[in-house]
Amino acid sequence: MRAVLPGVLLSAALGGLAMGLGQLDWLAQHGLSALTLAICLGIVLGNTVGRHVQGVAQPGIVFSKGMLLRAGIVLYGFRLTLQDIAQIGWSGVLSDALVLCSTFALALLLGRRLFGLERNTAMLIGAGSSICGAAAVLATQPVLKAKAEQVTVAVSTVVLFGTVTIFLYPWLYRQQLHWLPSSAAGFGVYAGSTIHEVAQVVAAARAISPETADLAVIAKMVRVMMLAPFLLALSFWLGRRDAQRGQQGADAPAIAVPWFAFVFVAATALNSAGILPATLVQALLAADTLLLAAAMAALGLSTHLSAVRQAGWRPLLLAALLFIWLIGGGAMLNRGALLLN
């Protein structure tokens, strides 16, 4: 405890500061959440005066990136309920699933074959774009055992293109383009299934109408619920692939199951039962935000900007192509899901 305490306190202090800044009207209106602000604060401190304290704080920073992150993902389940599915129907669930699978597959294909990115970088960008932004990147990091720099690059792309959607989606709705849903409700489901972050979904959809915002948030939260099965499927796929390669040499490695994903599902089920007091749920959500913000701050503290610069333009271009796919391909998949329903 003595070894990890300085780093945990530093990460938590930055996370708490980010939560406070996230309450400012201007930042909230532009979809800049506490998670985004936390990693920015961590990067600034970690690459300036924070270098002088990193030796003492390093064990706690590593702990925050690991255990605090997993605890935050588990508590994230209390933001969701199984009843959300009924409000958007099976076509909405199908839209979310199609967008998730196609976007992640496209990220892996383009990232590896076209841009020659490292597997972890391509997968993290794909996870952030296809599920729930920075939270998905954070949740995928332990499964991939990715480096802090790779996580930072992925989060940066989510922040950049997700911020663009806040202004772009209301403009697209006003244009009444024939290939986009024309009703406020339909556009809400489309927005929830294609915009990166929850905060960005809220900011973009509220600029259209309250009805759009309600359905957009529900569609987004259903998409977030797919995080757990995604992590399990990814873990088993990576484990099987590594095992097949290991058969040619040493013992095949065991499949690493992200157990926190099961607890995440259990938290969602418990919240769906409606047996917890509202005050307790609110306290758990506040703790969740602090834990995730502290984990993001720890990632920022351990990120070296020189390594991010070395990543170059390729991750940004991959994220841009995924962004275009989410807008155009997402609209097509939403229409297809409605026809199949």
Short mmCIF file of C-alpha atoms in Angstrom, two decimals:
data_model
loop_
_atom_site.label_atom_id
_atom_site.label_comp_id
_atom_site.label_asym_id
_atom_site.label_seq_id
_atom_site.Cartn_x
_atom_site.Cartn_y
_atom_site.Cartn_z
CA MET A 1 0.00 0.00 0.00
CA ARG A 2 2.85 2.42 0.80
CA ALA A 3 4.35 1.80 -2.62
CA VAL A 4 1.16 2.41 -4.61
CA LEU A 5 -0.35 5.20 -2.50
CA PRO A 6 1.50 8.21 -4.03
CA GLY A 7 0.65 7.22 -7.60
CA VAL A 8 -2.97 6.40 -6.76
CA LEU A 9 -3.44 9.73 -4.97
CA LEU A 10 -1.89 11.61 -7.87
CA SER A 11 -4.10 9.81 -10.41
CA ALA A 12 -7.21 10.30 -8.26
CA ALA A 13 -6.43 14.01 -7.76
CA LEU A 14 -6.15 14.53 -11.52
CA GLY A 15 -9.32 12.48 -12.05
CA GLY A 16 -11.20 14.59 -9.49
CA LEU A 17 -9.99 17.79 -11.12
CA ALA A 18 -11.15 16.50 -14.50
CA MET A 19 -14.58 15.71 -13.06
CA GLY A 20 -14.85 19.26 -11.77
CA LEU A 21 -13.80 20.75 -15.11
CA GLY A 22 -16.25 18.45 -16.89
CA GLN A 23 -19.11 20.22 -15.08
CA LEU A 24 -18.30 23.55 -16.77
CA ASP A 25 -21.06 24.46 -19.23
CA TRP A 26 -18.81 25.20 -22.20
CA LEU A 27 -16.88 21.94 -21.90
CA ALA A 28 -20.07 19.91 -21.34
CA GLN A 29 -21.78 21.47 -24.36
CA HIS A 30 -18.84 20.47 -26.54
CA GLY A 31 -18.92 16.85 -25.36
CA LEU A 32 -15.62 16.99 -23.45
CA SER A 33 -16.16 14.46 -20.68
CA ALA A 34 -14.17 13.91 -17.50
CA LEU A 35 -12.36 10.97 -19.14
CA THR A 36 -11.09 13.09 -22.00
CA LEU A 37 -10.00 15.87 -19.68
CA ALA A 38 -8.30 13.41 -17.31
CA ILE A 39 -5.99 11.96 -19.94
CA CYS A 40 -5.16 15.46 -21.18
CA LEU A 41 -4.22 16.57 -17.66
CA GLY A 42 -2.17 13.41 -17.20
CA ILE A 43 -0.29 13.93 -20.44
CA VAL A 44 0.50 17.57 -19.62
CA LEU A 45 1.71 16.77 -16.11
CA GLY A 46 3.50 13.58 -17.10
CA ASN A 47 5.53 15.32 -19.79
CA THR A 48 6.43 18.40 -17.72
CA VAL A 49 6.88 18.68 -13.96
CA GLY A 50 5.46 15.21 -13.40
CA ARG A 51 8.67 13.62 -14.65
CA HIS A 52 10.34 14.48 -11.33
CA VAL A 53 7.84 12.48 -9.27
CA GLN A 54 7.24 9.54 -11.60
CA GLY A 55 9.83 7.38 -9.86
CA VAL A 56 7.95 7.53 -6.57
CA ALA A 57 4.51 7.46 -8.17
CA GLN A 58 5.16 4.75 -10.77
CA PRO A 59 3.84 1.73 -8.78
CA GLY A 60 0.59 3.57 -8.05
CA ILE A 61 0.26 4.72 -11.65
CA VAL A 62 0.57 1.12 -12.82
CA PHE A 63 -2.00 0.06 -10.20
CA SER A 64 -4.41 2.78 -11.36
CA LYS A 65 -4.09 1.67 -14.99
CA GLY A 66 -4.87 -1.89 -13.94
CA MET A 67 -7.03 -2.49 -10.89
CA LEU A 68 -8.77 0.89 -10.79
CA LEU A 69 -9.56 0.56 -14.47
CA ARG A 70 -11.16 -2.88 -14.03
CA ALA A 71 -13.17 -1.66 -11.03
CA GLY A 72 -14.39 1.31 -13.07
CA ILE A 73 -15.51 -0.90 -15.94
CA VAL A 74 -17.43 -3.10 -13.50
CA LEU A 75 -19.24 -0.12 -11.98
CA TYR A 76 -20.01 1.13 -15.50
CA GLY A 77 -22.60 -1.65 -15.59
CA PHE A 78 -24.76 0.33 -13.14
CA ARG A 79 -25.36 2.89 -15.89
CA LEU A 80 -27.27 0.30 -17.92
CA THR A 81 -30.44 -1.76 -17.67
CA LEU A 82 -31.71 -4.66 -19.70
CA GLN A 83 -34.99 -2.79 -20.09
CA ASP A 84 -33.26 -0.33 -22.42
CA ILE A 85 -33.43 -2.93 -25.18
CA ALA A 86 -37.24 -2.83 -25.28
CA GLN A 87 -37.32 0.90 -25.92
CA ILE A 88 -35.49 0.76 -29.25
CA GLY A 89 -36.72 -2.67 -30.38
CA TRP A 90 -34.77 -5.49 -31.96
CA SER A 91 -34.04 -3.40 -35.05
CA GLY A 92 -32.14 -0.96 -32.86
CA VAL A 93 -30.21 -3.78 -31.19
CA LEU A 94 -29.42 -5.25 -34.60
CA SER A 95 -28.23 -1.85 -35.85
CA ASP A 96 -25.87 -1.55 -32.89
CA ALA A 97 -24.50 -5.05 -33.41
CA LEU A 98 -23.96 -4.57 -37.14
CA VAL A 99 -22.22 -1.24 -36.65
CA LEU A 100 -19.99 -2.68 -33.93
CA CYS A 101 -18.90 -5.78 -35.85
CA SER A 102 -18.40 -4.08 -39.20
CA THR A 103 -16.47 -1.12 -37.77
CA PHE A 104 -14.11 -3.27 -35.72
CA ALA A 105 -13.50 -5.66 -38.62
CA LEU A 106 -12.82 -2.71 -40.92
CA ALA A 107 -10.39 -1.22 -38.40
CA LEU A 108 -8.44 -4.46 -38.21
CA LEU A 109 -8.41 -4.96 -41.97
CA LEU A 110 -7.43 -1.41 -42.93
CA GLY A 111 -5.16 -0.87 -39.95
CA ARG A 112 -3.06 -3.98 -40.52
CA ARG A 113 -3.09 -4.41 -44.29
CA LEU A 114 -3.43 -0.90 -45.66
CA PHE A 115 -1.61 1.20 -43.07
CA GLY A 116 0.67 -1.43 -41.53
CA LEU A 117 -0.22 -0.43 -37.96
CA GLU A 118 0.58 -2.55 -34.93
CA ARG A 119 -2.25 -4.95 -34.14
CA ASN A 120 -2.97 -3.38 -30.75
CA THR A 121 -3.19 0.15 -32.15
CA ALA A 122 -5.61 -0.91 -34.90
CA MET A 123 -7.77 -2.87 -32.44
CA LEU A 124 -7.89 -0.06 -29.88
CA ILE A 125 -8.94 2.47 -32.51
CA GLY A 126 -11.53 -0.03 -33.74
CA ALA A 127 -12.88 -0.64 -30.23
CA GLY A 128 -13.14 3.07 -29.48
CA SER A 129 -14.88 3.82 -32.77
CA SER A 130 -17.25 0.86 -32.72
CA ILE A 131 -18.44 0.72 -29.10
CA CYS A 132 -18.16 3.58 -26.63
CA GLY A 133 -15.10 5.68 -27.18
CA ALA A 134 -12.51 6.09 -24.45
CA ALA A 135 -14.23 3.66 -22.07
CA ALA A 136 -14.05 0.90 -24.70
CA VAL A 137 -10.38 1.67 -25.37
CA LEU A 138 -9.67 1.43 -21.66
CA ALA A 139 -11.60 -1.83 -21.30
CA THR A 140 -9.84 -3.40 -24.29
CA GLN A 141 -6.36 -2.42 -23.14
CA PRO A 142 -5.99 -5.19 -20.49
CA VAL A 143 -7.12 -7.85 -22.98
CA LEU A 144 -4.53 -6.73 -25.52
CA LYS A 145 -1.88 -5.77 -22.94
CA ALA A 146 -1.41 -2.62 -25.00
CA LYS A 147 1.10 0.13 -24.25
CA ALA A 148 0.05 3.48 -22.79
CA GLU A 149 1.10 5.27 -25.99
CA GLN A 150 -1.15 3.02 -28.08
CA VAL A 151 -4.08 3.76 -25.76
CA THR A 152 -3.42 7.49 -25.95
CA VAL A 153 -3.34 7.46 -29.75
CA ALA A 154 -6.66 5.59 -29.86
CA VAL A 155 -8.33 7.89 -27.33
CA SER A 156 -7.08 10.95 -29.23
CA THR A 157 -8.77 9.80 -32.43
CA VAL A 158 -12.03 9.18 -30.58
CA VAL A 159 -11.92 12.66 -29.07
CA LEU A 160 -11.15 14.33 -32.40
CA PHE A 161 -13.77 12.70 -34.62
CA GLY A 162 -16.33 12.38 -31.85
CA THR A 163 -16.14 16.12 -31.28
CA VAL A 164 -16.77 16.68 -35.00
CA THR A 165 -20.00 14.65 -34.77
CA ILE A 166 -21.41 17.07 -32.19
CA PHE A 167 -21.64 19.74 -34.89
CA LEU A 168 -21.96 17.53 -37.97
CA TYR A 169 -24.95 15.35 -37.00
CA PRO A 170 -27.41 18.21 -36.28
CA TRP A 171 -26.38 19.77 -39.59
CA LEU A 172 -26.92 16.45 -41.42
CA TYR A 173 -30.38 16.11 -39.88
CA ARG A 174 -31.39 19.59 -41.05
CA GLN A 175 -30.32 18.75 -44.61
CA GLN A 176 -32.96 15.96 -44.78
CA LEU A 177 -30.73 13.79 -46.96
CA HIS A 178 -32.58 10.85 -48.46
CA TRP A 179 -30.06 8.26 -47.24
CA LEU A 180 -30.43 9.33 -43.59
CA PRO A 181 -33.41 8.66 -41.28
CA SER A 182 -35.85 11.52 -41.69
CA SER A 183 -37.75 11.25 -38.40
CA ALA A 184 -36.40 12.54 -35.10
CA ALA A 185 -36.80 9.08 -33.54
CA GLY A 186 -35.07 7.27 -36.38
CA PHE A 187 -32.22 9.73 -36.42
CA GLY A 188 -31.82 9.28 -32.66
CA VAL A 189 -31.25 5.53 -33.04
CA TYR A 190 -28.87 6.24 -35.93
CA ALA A 191 -26.91 8.75 -33.84
CA GLY A 192 -26.71 6.43 -30.85
CA SER A 193 -25.43 3.57 -32.97
CA THR A 194 -22.73 5.56 -34.78
CA ILE A 195 -21.36 8.35 -32.54
CA HIS A 196 -18.30 7.47 -30.47
CA GLU A 197 -18.78 8.72 -26.87
CA VAL A 198 -21.88 8.85 -24.68
CA ALA A 199 -21.25 12.53 -23.92
CA GLN A 200 -20.93 13.26 -27.63
CA VAL A 201 -24.20 11.43 -28.33
CA VAL A 202 -25.99 13.57 -25.76
CA ALA A 203 -24.52 16.82 -27.07
CA ALA A 204 -25.31 16.06 -30.73
CA ALA A 205 -28.82 14.67 -30.18
CA ARG A 206 -29.96 17.44 -27.83
CA ALA A 207 -29.22 19.94 -30.59
CA ILE A 208 -31.98 18.24 -32.64
CA SER A 209 -34.80 17.51 -30.20
CA PRO A 210 -35.55 15.95 -26.79
CA GLU A 211 -37.08 12.89 -28.50
CA THR A 212 -33.95 12.40 -30.57
CA ALA A 213 -31.80 12.71 -27.45
CA ASP A 214 -33.83 10.12 -25.51
CA LEU A 215 -33.65 7.45 -28.21
CA ALA A 216 -30.03 8.28 -29.06
CA VAL A 217 -28.95 7.71 -25.46
CA ILE A 218 -30.89 4.44 -25.22
CA ALA A 219 -29.37 3.16 -28.48
CA LYS A 220 -25.94 4.20 -27.25
CA MET A 221 -26.33 2.46 -23.89
CA VAL A 222 -27.45 -0.75 -25.62
CA ARG A 223 -24.28 -0.47 -27.70
CA VAL A 224 -22.29 -0.06 -24.49
CA MET A 225 -23.87 -3.26 -23.14
CA MET A 226 -22.20 -5.10 -26.01
CA LEU A 227 -18.80 -4.28 -24.51
CA ALA A 228 -18.76 -7.39 -22.32
CA PRO A 229 -19.48 -9.97 -25.06
CA PHE A 230 -17.05 -8.09 -27.31
CA LEU A 231 -14.24 -8.42 -24.75
CA LEU A 232 -14.97 -12.10 -24.22
CA ALA A 233 -15.06 -12.82 -27.95
CA LEU A 234 -11.85 -10.85 -28.50
CA SER A 235 -10.08 -12.66 -25.67
CA PHE A 236 -11.04 -16.10 -26.95
CA TRP A 237 -10.12 -15.20 -30.54
CA LEU A 238 -6.70 -13.92 -29.53
CA GLY A 239 -6.14 -16.90 -27.24
CA ARG A 240 -7.03 -19.44 -29.92
CA ARG A 241 -4.86 -17.72 -32.49
CA ASP A 242 -1.89 -17.59 -30.12
CA ALA A 243 -2.50 -21.20 -29.15
CA GLN A 244 -2.42 -22.32 -32.79
CA ARG A 245 0.86 -20.51 -33.28
CA GLY A 246 2.22 -21.91 -30.04
CA GLN A 247 1.61 -25.49 -31.15
CA GLN A 248 4.50 -25.11 -33.56
CA GLY A 249 6.94 -24.46 -30.74
CA ALA A 250 6.55 -24.30 -27.00
CA ASP A 251 3.42 -24.98 -25.00
CA ALA A 252 0.33 -23.22 -26.29
CA PRO A 253 -0.59 -20.21 -24.15
CA ALA A 254 -3.78 -20.28 -22.14
CA ILE A 255 -6.74 -18.12 -23.11
CA ALA A 256 -6.92 -15.08 -20.83
CA VAL A 257 -10.55 -14.50 -19.89
CA PRO A 258 -11.35 -10.91 -18.84
CA TRP A 259 -13.26 -11.84 -15.69
CA PHE A 260 -14.21 -8.24 -15.00
CA ALA A 261 -16.48 -8.47 -18.07
CA PHE A 262 -18.61 -11.08 -16.25
CA VAL A 263 -18.91 -8.82 -13.20
CA PHE A 264 -19.85 -5.96 -15.55
CA VAL A 265 -22.78 -8.07 -16.82
CA ALA A 266 -23.74 -8.96 -13.25
CA ALA A 267 -23.76 -5.26 -12.30
CA THR A 268 -26.04 -4.51 -15.26
CA ALA A 269 -28.41 -7.33 -14.28
CA LEU A 270 -28.50 -6.14 -10.67
CA ASN A 271 -29.25 -2.59 -11.77
CA SER A 272 -32.00 -3.91 -14.07
CA ALA A 273 -33.72 -5.60 -11.12
CA GLY A 274 -34.37 -2.20 -9.57
CA ILE A 275 -33.70 -3.40 -6.03
CA LEU A 276 -30.90 -0.96 -5.25
CA PRO A 277 -31.73 2.42 -3.65
CA ALA A 278 -31.40 5.33 -6.05
CA THR A 279 -28.95 7.09 -3.73
CA LEU A 280 -26.67 4.02 -3.75
CA VAL A 281 -26.76 3.83 -7.55
CA GLN A 282 -25.86 7.52 -7.80
CA ALA A 283 -22.95 6.99 -5.40
CA LEU A 284 -21.73 4.03 -7.47
CA LEU A 285 -21.91 6.09 -10.66
CA ALA A 286 -19.92 8.90 -9.05
CA ALA A 287 -17.32 6.37 -7.88
CA ASP A 288 -17.25 4.87 -11.37
CA THR A 289 -16.54 8.23 -12.98
CA LEU A 290 -13.71 8.88 -10.51
CA LEU A 291 -12.17 5.44 -11.03
CA LEU A 292 -12.24 5.72 -14.81
CA ALA A 293 -10.97 9.29 -14.70
CA ALA A 294 -8.12 8.23 -12.40
CA ALA A 295 -7.26 5.38 -14.80
CA MET A 296 -7.24 7.81 -17.73
CA ALA A 297 -5.05 10.22 -15.79
CA ALA A 298 -2.64 7.37 -15.02
CA LEU A 299 -2.47 6.51 -18.71
CA GLY A 300 -1.70 10.14 -19.47
CA LEU A 301 1.01 10.24 -16.80
CA SER A 302 2.73 7.22 -18.33
CA THR A 303 2.42 8.45 -21.92
CA HIS A 304 5.48 9.86 -23.63
CA LEU A 305 4.62 12.33 -26.37
CA SER A 306 7.67 11.29 -28.38
CA ALA A 307 6.18 7.80 -28.74
CA VAL A 308 2.82 9.28 -29.80
CA ARG A 309 4.54 11.43 -32.42
CA GLN A 310 6.30 8.37 -33.78
CA ALA A 311 2.88 6.82 -34.53
CA GLY A 312 2.54 9.42 -37.29
CA TRP A 313 -0.46 10.10 -39.50
CA ARG A 314 -1.54 6.50 -40.10
CA PRO A 315 -3.68 6.06 -36.95
CA LEU A 316 -5.40 9.38 -37.68
CA LEU A 317 -6.16 8.36 -41.25
CA LEU A 318 -7.52 4.99 -40.08
CA ALA A 319 -9.81 6.76 -37.60
CA ALA A 320 -10.93 9.14 -40.37
CA LEU A 321 -11.93 6.26 -42.64
CA LEU A 322 -13.82 4.61 -39.77
CA PHE A 323 -15.54 7.93 -39.11
CA ILE A 324 -16.70 8.09 -42.73
CA TRP A 325 -17.90 4.49 -42.49
CA LEU A 326 -19.87 5.21 -39.32
CA ILE A 327 -21.71 8.05 -41.05
CA GLY A 328 -22.43 6.39 -44.41
CA GLY A 329 -22.20 2.70 -43.62
CA GLY A 330 -23.99 3.21 -40.32
CA ALA A 331 -26.95 4.79 -42.12
CA MET A 332 -27.06 1.86 -44.55
CA LEU A 333 -26.93 -0.71 -41.73
CA ASN A 334 -29.69 1.10 -39.82
CA ARG A 335 -31.94 0.96 -42.87
CA GLY A 336 -31.14 -2.72 -43.39
CA ALA A 337 -31.94 -3.53 -39.76
CA LEU A 338 -35.36 -1.87 -40.09
CA LEU A 339 -36.13 -3.94 -43.19
CA LEU A 340 -35.11 -7.18 -41.44
CA ASN A 341 -37.14 -6.41 -38.32
#
